[in-house]
Amino acid sequence: MSPCFVTGNGVNQCSRYYVSVERQLLKPELNSFLPAFKVLFGAYFVFNLEYNSALAATLEYVQRDLLLINPESGSKTGKGPKKGVNVCPRVITFLKRFSAFPFVPQT
């Protein structure tokens, strides 16, 4: 079972977040999305879980590009990548397209 958010009113209107793994709350009451996401993301590593297939590409992007966690081998995406490829092909495509996007910082 994958870690998940538990909220009262939906993610956009919520003032309290909970993270659950196998129907057990990991930490009581987080008051904003970012700390809750950190706990949720960390749960995949602490409990050595594969990413949920519906979120695998997004979580792999967060892992590899935002958090710079790039293991020598293996992947948390499950069956995904072919032998010898350590990064989900969808993440590679996204990063190539994203890096080609012209970024102009606002002043």
PDB file of C-alpha atoms in Angstrom:
ATOM      1  CA  MET A   1       0.000   0.000   0.000  1.00  0.00           C
ATOM      2  CA  SER A   2       1.300   3.479  -0.841  1.00  0.00           C
ATOM      3  CA  PRO A   3       1.495   6.421   1.546  1.00  0.00           C
ATOM      4  CA  CYS A   4      -1.388   8.854   1.148  1.00  0.00           C
ATOM      5  CA  PHE A   5      -2.748  12.182   2.402  1.00  0.00           C
ATOM      6  CA  VAL A   6      -5.768  12.226   4.649  1.00  0.00           C
ATOM      7  CA  THR A   7      -7.581  15.569   4.761  1.00  0.00           C
ATOM      8  CA  GLY A   8     -10.900  16.824   6.031  1.00  0.00           C
ATOM      9  CA  ASN A   9     -12.078  19.153   3.260  1.00  0.00           C
ATOM     10  CA  GLY A  10      -9.913  18.375   0.242  1.00  0.00           C
ATOM     11  CA  VAL A  11      -6.305  19.401  -0.400  1.00  0.00           C
ATOM     12  CA  ASN A  12      -7.031  22.986  -1.552  1.00  0.00           C
ATOM     13  CA  GLN A  13      -9.190  23.985   1.421  1.00  0.00           C
ATOM     14  CA  CYS A  14      -7.546  21.951   4.115  1.00  0.00           C
ATOM     15  CA  SER A  15      -5.854  23.386   7.193  1.00  0.00           C
ATOM     16  CA  ARG A  16      -4.868  19.996   8.612  1.00  0.00           C
ATOM     17  CA  TYR A  17      -3.085  17.181   6.818  1.00  0.00           C
ATOM     18  CA  TYR A  18      -2.332  13.652   7.903  1.00  0.00           C
ATOM     19  CA  VAL A  19      -0.132  11.065   6.192  1.00  0.00           C
ATOM     20  CA  SER A  20      -1.130   7.435   6.344  1.00  0.00           C
ATOM     21  CA  VAL A  21       0.667   4.219   5.414  1.00  0.00           C
ATOM     22  CA  GLU A  22      -1.308   0.998   5.591  1.00  0.00           C
ATOM     23  CA  ARG A  23      -4.080   2.797   7.481  1.00  0.00           C
ATOM     24  CA  GLN A  24      -1.700   4.009  10.191  1.00  0.00           C
ATOM     25  CA  LEU A  25      -1.141   7.736  10.709  1.00  0.00           C
ATOM     26  CA  LEU A  26       2.576   8.550  10.589  1.00  0.00           C
ATOM     27  CA  LYS A  27       2.520  11.927  12.249  1.00  0.00           C
ATOM     28  CA  PRO A  28      -0.440  13.648  13.803  1.00  0.00           C
ATOM     29  CA  GLU A  29      -1.727  16.796  12.196  1.00  0.00           C
ATOM     30  CA  LEU A  30       0.478  18.793   9.847  1.00  0.00           C
ATOM     31  CA  ASN A  31      -0.793  22.305   9.230  1.00  0.00           C
ATOM     32  CA  SER A  32       0.346  22.899   5.654  1.00  0.00           C
ATOM     33  CA  PHE A  33       0.851  21.023   2.418  1.00  0.00           C
ATOM     34  CA  LEU A  34       4.659  21.217   2.167  1.00  0.00           C
ATOM     35  CA  PRO A  35       5.468  19.524   5.500  1.00  0.00           C
ATOM     36  CA  ALA A  36       2.821  16.897   4.728  1.00  0.00           C
ATOM     37  CA  PHE A  37       4.359  16.271   1.298  1.00  0.00           C
ATOM     38  CA  LYS A  38       7.808  15.912   2.889  1.00  0.00           C
ATOM     39  CA  VAL A  39       6.492  13.282   5.303  1.00  0.00           C
ATOM     40  CA  LEU A  40       4.631  11.504   2.484  1.00  0.00           C
ATOM     41  CA  PHE A  41       7.697  11.511   0.222  1.00  0.00           C
ATOM     42  CA  GLY A  42      10.002  10.403   3.036  1.00  0.00           C
ATOM     43  CA  ALA A  43       7.701   7.478   3.820  1.00  0.00           C
ATOM     44  CA  TYR A  44       8.570   5.902   0.456  1.00  0.00           C
ATOM     45  CA  PHE A  45      12.239   5.800   1.493  1.00  0.00           C
ATOM     46  CA  VAL A  46      11.816   4.956   5.177  1.00  0.00           C
ATOM     47  CA  PHE A  47       9.533   2.020   4.415  1.00  0.00           C
ATOM     48  CA  ASN A  48      11.325   1.126   1.129  1.00  0.00           C
ATOM     49  CA  LEU A  49       8.118   1.340  -0.920  1.00  0.00           C
ATOM     50  CA  GLU A  50       7.692   1.619  -4.692  1.00  0.00           C
ATOM     51  CA  TYR A  51       5.993   4.743  -5.978  1.00  0.00           C
ATOM     52  CA  ASN A  52       2.284   4.495  -6.729  1.00  0.00           C
ATOM     53  CA  SER A  53       2.034   3.876 -10.496  1.00  0.00           C
ATOM     54  CA  ALA A  54      -0.315   6.851 -11.007  1.00  0.00           C
ATOM     55  CA  LEU A  55       2.253   9.201  -9.409  1.00  0.00           C
ATOM     56  CA  ALA A  56       5.501   7.449 -10.321  1.00  0.00           C
ATOM     57  CA  ALA A  57       6.743   9.913 -12.952  1.00  0.00           C
ATOM     58  CA  THR A  58       5.956  12.950 -10.784  1.00  0.00           C
ATOM     59  CA  LEU A  59       7.581  11.479  -7.679  1.00  0.00           C
ATOM     60  CA  GLU A  60      10.600  10.365  -9.687  1.00  0.00           C
ATOM     61  CA  TYR A  61      10.959  13.914 -11.019  1.00  0.00           C
ATOM     62  CA  VAL A  62      10.779  15.328  -7.475  1.00  0.00           C
ATOM     63  CA  GLN A  63      13.336  12.750  -6.309  1.00  0.00           C
ATOM     64  CA  ARG A  64      15.860  13.200  -9.093  1.00  0.00           C
ATOM     65  CA  ASP A  65      15.559  16.824 -10.197  1.00  0.00           C
ATOM     66  CA  LEU A  66      14.335  18.733  -7.148  1.00  0.00           C
ATOM     67  CA  LEU A  67      15.890  16.710  -4.325  1.00  0.00           C
ATOM     68  CA  LEU A  68      18.896  15.425  -6.312  1.00  0.00           C
ATOM     69  CA  ILE A  69      18.515  11.866  -5.032  1.00  0.00           C
ATOM     70  CA  ASN A  70      20.091   9.843  -7.844  1.00  0.00           C
ATOM     71  CA  PRO A  71      20.973   6.305  -6.799  1.00  0.00           C
ATOM     72  CA  GLU A  72      23.575   4.358  -8.801  1.00  0.00           C
ATOM     73  CA  SER A  73      20.989   1.692  -9.590  1.00  0.00           C
ATOM     74  CA  GLY A  74      17.377   0.865  -8.978  1.00  0.00           C
ATOM     75  CA  SER A  75      14.194   2.862  -9.088  1.00  0.00           C
ATOM     76  CA  LYS A  76      11.095   3.277  -6.942  1.00  0.00           C
ATOM     77  CA  THR A  77       8.849   3.273 -10.016  1.00  0.00           C
ATOM     78  CA  GLY A  78       8.403  -0.492  -9.964  1.00  0.00           C
ATOM     79  CA  LYS A  79       8.305  -2.258 -13.328  1.00  0.00           C
ATOM     80  CA  GLY A  80       8.868   0.987 -15.264  1.00  0.00           C
ATOM     81  CA  PRO A  81      12.365   1.502 -16.684  1.00  0.00           C
ATOM     82  CA  LYS A  82      14.025  -1.038 -18.910  1.00  0.00           C
ATOM     83  CA  LYS A  83      17.104  -2.886 -17.727  1.00  0.00           C
ATOM     84  CA  GLY A  84      20.119  -0.597 -17.489  1.00  0.00           C
ATOM     85  CA  VAL A  85      18.036   2.598 -17.414  1.00  0.00           C
ATOM     86  CA  ASN A  86      17.877   4.222 -13.986  1.00  0.00           C
ATOM     87  CA  VAL A  87      15.457   7.045 -14.763  1.00  0.00           C
ATOM     88  CA  CYS A  88      11.847   6.800 -15.891  1.00  0.00           C
ATOM     89  CA  PRO A  89      11.754   7.652 -19.635  1.00  0.00           C
ATOM     90  CA  ARG A  90       8.846  10.069 -19.046  1.00  0.00           C
ATOM     91  CA  VAL A  91      10.990  11.996 -16.551  1.00  0.00           C
ATOM     92  CA  ILE A  92      13.871  12.203 -19.051  1.00  0.00           C
ATOM     93  CA  THR A  93      11.513  13.531 -21.747  1.00  0.00           C
ATOM     94  CA  PHE A  94      10.041  16.083 -19.360  1.00  0.00           C
ATOM     95  CA  LEU A  95      13.465  17.309 -18.236  1.00  0.00           C
ATOM     96  CA  LYS A  96      14.654  17.704 -21.841  1.00  0.00           C
ATOM     97  CA  ARG A  97      11.560  19.691 -22.798  1.00  0.00           C
ATOM     98  CA  PHE A  98      11.650  21.725 -19.597  1.00  0.00           C
ATOM     99  CA  SER A  99      15.322  22.646 -20.002  1.00  0.00           C
ATOM    100  CA  ALA A 100      14.625  23.800 -23.587  1.00  0.00           C
ATOM    101  CA  PHE A 101      11.878  26.138 -22.347  1.00  0.00           C
ATOM    102  CA  PRO A 102      13.081  29.759 -22.429  1.00  0.00           C
ATOM    103  CA  PHE A 103      13.167  31.034 -18.866  1.00  0.00           C
ATOM    104  CA  VAL A 104      13.245  34.783 -18.354  1.00  0.00           C
ATOM    105  CA  PRO A 105      13.459  35.835 -14.706  1.00  0.00           C
ATOM    106  CA  GLN A 106      11.191  38.700 -13.739  1.00  0.00           C
ATOM    107  CA  THR A 107      12.885  41.776 -12.341  1.00  0.00           C
TER     108      THR A 107
END
